[in-house]
mmCIF file of C-alpha atoms in Angstrom:
data_model
loop_
_atom_site.group_PDB
_atom_site.id
_atom_site.type_symbol
_atom_site.label_atom_id
_atom_site.label_comp_id
_atom_site.label_asym_id
_atom_site.label_seq_id
_atom_site.Cartn_x
_atom_site.Cartn_y
_atom_site.Cartn_z
ATOM 1 C CA MET A 211 112.060 171.175 43.045
ATOM 2 C CA SER A 212 111.622 171.055 46.789
ATOM 3 C CA GLY A 213 112.477 167.938 48.921
ATOM 4 C CA ALA A 214 108.773 167.408 49.532
ATOM 5 C CA GLU A 215 107.773 167.695 45.549
ATOM 6 C CA LEU A 216 110.551 165.426 44.802
ATOM 7 C CA TYR A 217 109.517 162.597 47.050
ATOM 8 C CA ASP A 218 105.800 163.415 46.235
ATOM 9 C CA SER A 219 106.698 162.324 42.672
ATOM 10 C CA ILE A 220 109.269 159.634 43.422
ATOM 11 C CA GLY A 221 108.452 158.238 46.710
ATOM 12 C CA ALA A 222 105.606 155.848 46.186
ATOM 13 C CA THR A 223 107.790 152.643 46.240
ATOM 14 C CA TYR A 224 110.240 154.167 48.726
ATOM 15 C CA THR A 225 109.662 151.492 51.377
ATOM 16 C CA VAL A 226 110.459 148.668 49.092
ATOM 17 C CA THR A 227 114.175 149.345 49.352
ATOM 18 C CA ARG A 228 114.424 151.719 52.107
ATOM 19 C CA ARG A 229 114.459 150.343 55.622
ATOM 20 C CA THR A 230 116.420 150.695 58.801
ATOM 21 C CA GLU A 231 119.727 149.476 58.760
ATOM 22 C CA PRO A 232 120.365 148.129 62.561
ATOM 23 C CA ARG A 233 124.073 148.971 62.788
ATOM 24 C CA ILE A 234 123.674 152.572 61.657
ATOM 25 C CA ALA A 235 120.407 152.944 63.703
ATOM 26 C CA ALA A 236 122.409 151.812 66.774
ATOM 27 C CA ARG A 237 124.919 154.615 66.092
ATOM 28 C CA THR A 238 122.175 157.078 65.713
ATOM 29 C CA TRP A 239 120.356 156.182 68.662
ATOM 30 C CA ALA A 240 123.684 156.093 71.031
ATOM 31 C CA ALA A 241 124.282 159.582 70.014
ATOM 32 C CA LEU A 242 120.717 160.830 71.119
ATOM 33 C CA GLY A 243 122.081 159.623 74.756
ATOM 34 C CA ASP A 244 119.724 159.747 77.292
ATOM 35 C CA ALA A 245 117.050 161.724 75.506
ATOM 36 C CA ARG A 246 113.515 160.637 76.473
ATOM 37 C CA THR A 247 111.851 163.104 73.909
ATOM 38 C CA VAL A 248 112.969 163.155 70.346
ATOM 39 C CA LEU A 249 111.780 165.150 67.404
ATOM 40 C CA ASN A 250 112.344 163.542 64.083
ATOM 41 C CA VAL A 251 112.587 166.384 61.374
ATOM 42 C CA GLY A 252 112.163 165.406 57.694
ATOM 43 C CA ALA A 253 111.129 162.179 59.115
ATOM 44 C CA GLY A 254 109.802 160.385 56.059
ATOM 45 C CA THR A 255 108.448 156.952 56.465
ATOM 46 C CA GLY A 256 109.747 156.783 59.895
ATOM 47 C CA SER A 257 112.983 154.648 59.413
ATOM 48 C CA TYR A 258 115.371 155.028 62.326
ATOM 49 C CA GLU A 259 113.035 156.482 64.723
ATOM 50 C CA PRO A 260 113.689 154.886 68.052
ATOM 51 C CA THR A 261 110.928 152.778 69.740
ATOM 52 C CA ASP A 262 112.089 153.350 73.236
ATOM 53 C CA ARG A 263 111.351 156.902 73.516
ATOM 54 C CA TYR A 264 108.558 159.348 72.734
ATOM 55 C CA VAL A 265 109.031 160.730 69.125
ATOM 56 C CA LEU A 266 107.170 163.256 67.484
ATOM 57 C CA ALA A 267 107.878 163.503 63.571
ATOM 58 C CA VAL A 268 107.749 166.552 61.243
ATOM 59 C CA GLU A 269 107.738 165.647 57.402
ATOM 60 C CA PRO A 270 106.444 167.767 54.384
ATOM 61 C CA SER A 271 105.682 165.071 51.853
ATOM 62 C CA ALA A 272 102.311 163.856 52.128
ATOM 63 C CA LEU A 273 103.049 160.781 50.010
ATOM 64 C CA MET A 274 105.867 160.009 52.646
ATOM 65 C CA ARG A 275 103.637 160.406 55.393
ATOM 66 C CA SER A 276 101.140 158.135 53.817
ATOM 67 C CA GLN A 277 103.617 155.347 53.977
ATOM 68 C CA ARG A 278 104.318 155.378 57.671
ATOM 69 C CA LEU A 279 103.509 152.175 59.489
ATOM 70 C CA PRO A 280 100.383 151.951 61.963
ATOM 71 C CA GLY A 281 101.801 152.655 65.280
ATOM 72 C CA ALA A 282 104.377 154.798 64.150
ATOM 73 C CA ALA A 283 104.974 158.000 65.817
ATOM 74 C CA PRO A 284 102.637 160.981 65.338
ATOM 75 C CA CYS A 285 103.513 163.015 62.289
ATOM 76 C CA LEU A 286 102.961 166.779 61.621
ATOM 77 C CA VAL A 287 103.256 168.636 58.432
ATOM 78 C CA GLY A 288 106.056 171.049 58.470
ATOM 79 C CA SER A 289 109.604 171.786 57.379
ATOM 80 C CA ALA A 290 112.747 172.128 59.351
ATOM 81 C CA GLU A 291 113.195 175.920 58.631
ATOM 82 C CA SER A 292 110.087 176.723 60.627
ATOM 83 C CA LEU A 293 109.455 174.286 63.500
ATOM 84 C CA PRO A 294 106.423 175.172 65.157
ATOM 85 C CA PHE A 295 107.671 174.370 68.828
ATOM 86 C CA ASP A 296 108.873 176.457 71.810
ATOM 87 C CA ASP A 297 112.628 176.650 72.595
ATOM 88 C CA GLN A 298 113.996 173.693 74.272
ATOM 89 C CA SER A 299 110.766 171.578 73.842
ATOM 90 C CA PHE A 300 112.582 168.345 73.368
ATOM 91 C CA ASP A 301 115.526 166.633 74.836
ATOM 92 C CA ALA A 302 116.957 165.865 71.359
ATOM 93 C CA ALA A 303 116.207 166.501 67.603
ATOM 94 C CA MET A 304 117.406 164.004 64.968
ATOM 95 C CA ALA A 305 117.576 164.348 60.990
ATOM 96 C CA PHE A 306 118.351 161.306 58.987
ATOM 97 C CA ALA A 307 119.393 161.642 55.580
ATOM 98 C CA THR A 308 117.284 164.623 54.765
ATOM 99 C CA VAL A 309 119.437 167.852 55.317
ATOM 100 C CA HIS A 310 120.214 167.856 51.519
ATOM 101 C CA HIS A 311 116.825 167.949 50.514
ATOM 102 C CA TRP A 312 116.088 171.222 52.621
ATOM 103 C CA GLN A 313 115.712 174.589 51.064
ATOM 104 C CA ASP A 314 117.835 176.339 53.819
ATOM 105 C CA PRO A 315 120.173 173.498 55.580
ATOM 106 C CA ILE A 316 121.716 176.079 57.787
ATOM 107 C CA ALA A 317 118.391 177.627 58.974
ATOM 108 C CA GLY A 318 116.942 173.994 59.473
ATOM 109 C CA LEU A 319 119.713 173.064 61.514
ATOM 110 C CA ARG A 320 119.615 176.315 63.789
ATOM 111 C CA GLU A 321 115.962 175.359 64.132
ATOM 112 C CA MET A 322 116.647 172.080 65.389
ATOM 113 C CA ARG A 323 119.202 173.530 67.897
ATOM 114 C CA ARG A 324 116.723 176.153 68.974
ATOM 115 C CA VAL A 325 113.822 173.699 69.907
ATOM 116 C CA ALA A 326 116.080 170.716 71.338
ATOM 117 C CA ARG A 327 119.065 170.321 73.701
ATOM 118 C CA ARG A 328 120.764 167.768 71.602
ATOM 119 C CA VAL A 329 121.019 167.503 67.775
ATOM 120 C CA VAL A 330 121.865 164.337 65.816
ATOM 121 C CA VAL A 331 121.876 164.621 62.181
ATOM 122 C CA PHE A 332 122.833 161.807 59.624
ATOM 123 C CA THR A 333 124.391 163.484 56.454
ATOM 124 C CA HIS A 334 127.378 163.056 54.417
ATOM 125 C CA ASP A 335 130.692 165.028 53.313
ATOM 126 C CA THR A 336 130.167 166.239 49.920
ATOM 127 C CA SER A 337 133.580 167.287 49.152
ATOM 128 C CA ASP A 338 135.960 165.622 46.581
ATOM 129 C CA VAL A 339 137.606 163.565 49.178
ATOM 130 C CA GLY A 340 134.818 162.693 51.250
ATOM 131 C CA TRP A 341 132.275 161.530 48.347
ATOM 132 C CA LEU A 342 132.616 162.443 44.772
ATOM 133 C CA ARG A 343 136.336 160.708 44.219
ATOM 134 C CA ARG A 344 135.905 158.276 46.933
ATOM 135 C CA PHE A 345 132.600 156.384 45.838
ATOM 136 C CA TRP A 346 133.381 154.568 42.363
ATOM 137 C CA LEU A 347 129.792 155.281 41.126
ATOM 138 C CA THR A 348 130.018 159.186 41.302
ATOM 139 C CA ARG A 349 133.694 159.064 40.175
ATOM 140 C CA ASP A 350 133.293 156.616 37.346
ATOM 141 C CA TYR A 351 129.980 156.617 36.227
ATOM 142 C CA LEU A 352 127.758 159.692 37.421
ATOM 143 C CA PRO A 353 129.969 162.753 37.274
ATOM 144 C CA GLU A 354 126.817 164.933 37.039
ATOM 145 C CA ALA A 355 126.538 164.269 40.927
ATOM 146 C CA ALA A 356 128.711 167.193 41.256
ATOM 147 C CA ASP A 357 126.440 169.393 39.940
ATOM 148 C CA LEU A 358 124.116 168.629 42.685
ATOM 149 C CA LEU A 359 126.283 169.926 45.315
ATOM 150 C CA VAL A 360 126.406 173.604 43.965
ATOM 151 C CA ASP A 361 125.509 176.141 46.526
ATOM 152 C CA ARG A 362 125.099 173.320 49.101
ATOM 153 C CA PRO A 363 126.616 174.430 52.249
ATOM 154 C CA PRO A 364 129.725 171.951 53.080
ATOM 155 C CA LEU A 365 130.014 169.633 55.969
ATOM 156 C CA THR A 366 132.329 171.912 58.002
ATOM 157 C CA GLU A 367 129.604 174.848 57.722
ATOM 158 C CA LEU A 368 126.849 172.607 58.836
ATOM 159 C CA ALA A 369 128.710 171.536 61.738
ATOM 160 C CA ASP A 370 129.830 174.835 62.803
ATOM 161 C CA ALA A 371 126.112 176.031 62.431
ATOM 162 C CA ILE A 372 125.176 174.085 65.531
ATOM 163 C CA GLY A 373 128.455 173.558 67.299
ATOM 164 C CA ALA A 374 128.525 169.733 66.214
ATOM 165 C CA ARG A 375 131.223 167.337 66.153
ATOM 166 C CA THR A 376 131.557 164.964 63.303
ATOM 167 C CA GLU A 377 131.763 160.929 63.250
ATOM 168 C CA PRO A 378 132.293 158.812 60.391
ATOM 169 C CA VAL A 379 129.748 156.234 59.657
ATOM 170 C CA PRO A 380 131.108 153.370 57.619
ATOM 171 C CA VAL A 381 128.587 151.559 55.383
ATOM 172 C CA PRO A 382 128.542 147.671 55.822
ATOM 173 C CA TRP A 383 128.778 145.667 52.839
ATOM 174 C CA ASP A 384 125.276 144.194 53.268
ATOM 175 C CA CYS A 385 123.579 147.402 54.226
ATOM 176 C CA ALA A 386 119.823 146.894 54.580
ATOM 177 C CA ASP A 387 118.716 150.546 53.794
ATOM 178 C CA GLY A 388 119.059 150.817 50.062
ATOM 179 C CA PHE A 389 120.501 154.585 50.119
ATOM 180 C CA PHE A 390 122.625 155.607 47.279
ATOM 181 C CA GLU A 391 126.003 154.374 48.833
ATOM 182 C CA ALA A 392 124.578 151.259 50.253
ATOM 183 C CA TYR A 393 125.483 148.745 47.208
ATOM 184 C CA TRP A 394 129.182 149.835 47.195
ATOM 185 C CA ARG A 395 130.247 146.110 46.996
ATOM 186 C CA ARG A 396 126.981 144.918 45.258
ATOM 187 C CA PRO A 397 127.327 146.870 42.113
ATOM 188 C CA GLU A 398 124.765 144.814 40.158
ATOM 189 C CA ALA A 399 121.926 146.429 42.275
ATOM 190 C CA TYR A 400 122.457 149.705 40.579
ATOM 191 C CA LEU A 401 121.169 147.997 37.422
ATOM 192 C CA ASP A 402 117.836 147.420 39.051
ATOM 193 C CA GLU A 403 115.397 150.491 38.494
ATOM 194 C CA ASN A 404 113.447 149.652 41.619
ATOM 195 C CA VAL A 405 116.468 149.999 43.697
ATOM 196 C CA ARG A 406 117.367 153.301 41.963
ATOM 197 C CA ARG A 407 113.836 154.627 42.505
ATOM 198 C CA GLY A 408 114.504 154.645 45.996
ATOM 199 C CA MET A 409 117.415 156.992 45.790
ATOM 200 C CA SER A 410 116.741 160.772 45.085
ATOM 201 C CA VAL A 411 120.026 161.341 43.230
ATOM 202 C CA TRP A 412 118.810 159.509 40.033
ATOM 203 C CA ALA A 413 115.734 161.968 39.690
ATOM 204 C CA ARG A 414 118.153 164.972 40.294
ATOM 205 C CA VAL A 415 120.447 164.153 37.616
ATOM 206 C CA GLY A 416 117.803 163.208 35.163
ATOM 207 C CA PRO A 417 117.083 160.233 32.886
ATOM 208 C CA GLU A 418 119.812 160.790 30.294
ATOM 209 C CA ALA A 419 122.598 160.609 32.881
ATOM 210 C CA GLU A 420 120.980 157.992 34.830
ATOM 211 C CA GLN A 421 120.578 155.781 31.396
ATOM 212 C CA ARG A 422 124.203 156.442 30.479
ATOM 213 C CA ALA A 423 125.491 155.495 34.042
ATOM 214 C CA VAL A 424 123.669 152.366 33.972
ATOM 215 C CA ASP A 425 124.639 151.404 30.407
ATOM 216 C CA SER A 426 128.517 152.163 31.384
ATOM 217 C CA LEU A 427 128.119 149.906 34.665
ATOM 218 C CA ARG A 428 126.425 147.150 33.063
ATOM 219 C CA ASP A 429 129.153 147.114 30.240
ATOM 220 C CA ASP A 430 131.871 147.356 32.951
ATOM 221 C CA LEU A 431 130.350 144.312 34.934
ATOM 222 C CA ALA A 432 130.052 142.248 31.992
ATOM 223 C CA SER A 433 133.583 142.881 30.625
ATOM 224 C CA GLY A 434 135.165 142.518 34.092
ATOM 225 C CA ARG A 435 136.411 146.396 34.139
ATOM 226 C CA TRP A 436 134.512 146.980 37.324
ATOM 227 C CA ALA A 437 136.006 144.066 39.177
ATOM 228 C CA GLU A 438 139.532 145.104 37.999
ATOM 229 C CA ARG A 439 139.007 148.696 38.890
ATOM 230 C CA ASN A 440 137.459 147.923 42.405
ATOM 231 C CA ARG A 441 139.327 144.604 43.539
ATOM 232 C CA GLU A 442 140.256 146.198 46.727
ATOM 233 C CA LEU A 443 136.537 146.422 47.757
ATOM 234 C CA VAL A 444 136.093 142.641 47.689
ATOM 235 C CA ASP A 445 137.531 142.025 51.215
ATOM 236 C CA LEU A 446 136.083 144.946 52.832
ATOM 237 C CA ASP A 447 133.226 144.466 55.432
ATOM 238 C CA ALA A 448 132.464 148.238 55.612
ATOM 239 C CA ALA A 449 133.447 151.303 53.495
ATOM 240 C CA GLU A 450 134.196 154.865 54.493
ATOM 241 C CA LEU A 451 132.141 156.792 51.992
ATOM 242 C CA GLY A 452 131.848 159.996 53.408
ATOM 243 C CA LEU A 453 128.663 159.471 55.872
ATOM 244 C CA ARG A 454 128.703 161.531 58.839
ATOM 245 C CA LEU A 455 126.885 161.801 62.224
ATOM 246 C CA LEU A 456 126.764 165.463 63.258
ATOM 247 C CA VAL A 457 126.377 165.271 67.078
ATOM 248 C CA ALA A 458 125.756 168.576 69.279
#
């Protein structure tokens, strides 16, 4: 299933839990530098689009485009791998939490590099150290997440494709954007189906794995096992869970 097909099927309530987290937005916008024209690739509903610059969006999912707010940047139908723009048409191109849905991430990143002088990408390190074993949800409850990474280019390959540097992006404990890692200090949130529907991981692993993970987490929260396993998280204001900015 392509990213567009996935979000056309699960994205109806996306804006209920997915919204701009201002601290992560500030990091992303700072990385755009002095760019005045910005192309947002895989733009979704428009979260994280800067409001003080000219933005043009590209998004393949009709359902996601339909949820863009009135007054949002104009949005074209299209995919990252084939951007309909001349070389160096924009000061910067950005992509936020979307690369993992692209059919060919390397081709998409190179297209961004072709059409813009600066590229800023919010993604994540999918290695064991960066994500799978660092985040308690994938480590202890959802090992099937490892299957989603098969044939996906590692972070180093993504960065090398566009000559980017990588910057870690810690996740605040009270993150406003309900992406997959957002509730690392609020585990009860993962028991809420409305919260899970805003995270594509659950749709990709399938209902059986989802139900087993939720049941196990619910039992561990009730018994106190989760709290015992993760007591070092209680005093953290932000966690390093493998989220990264690529800046080229």
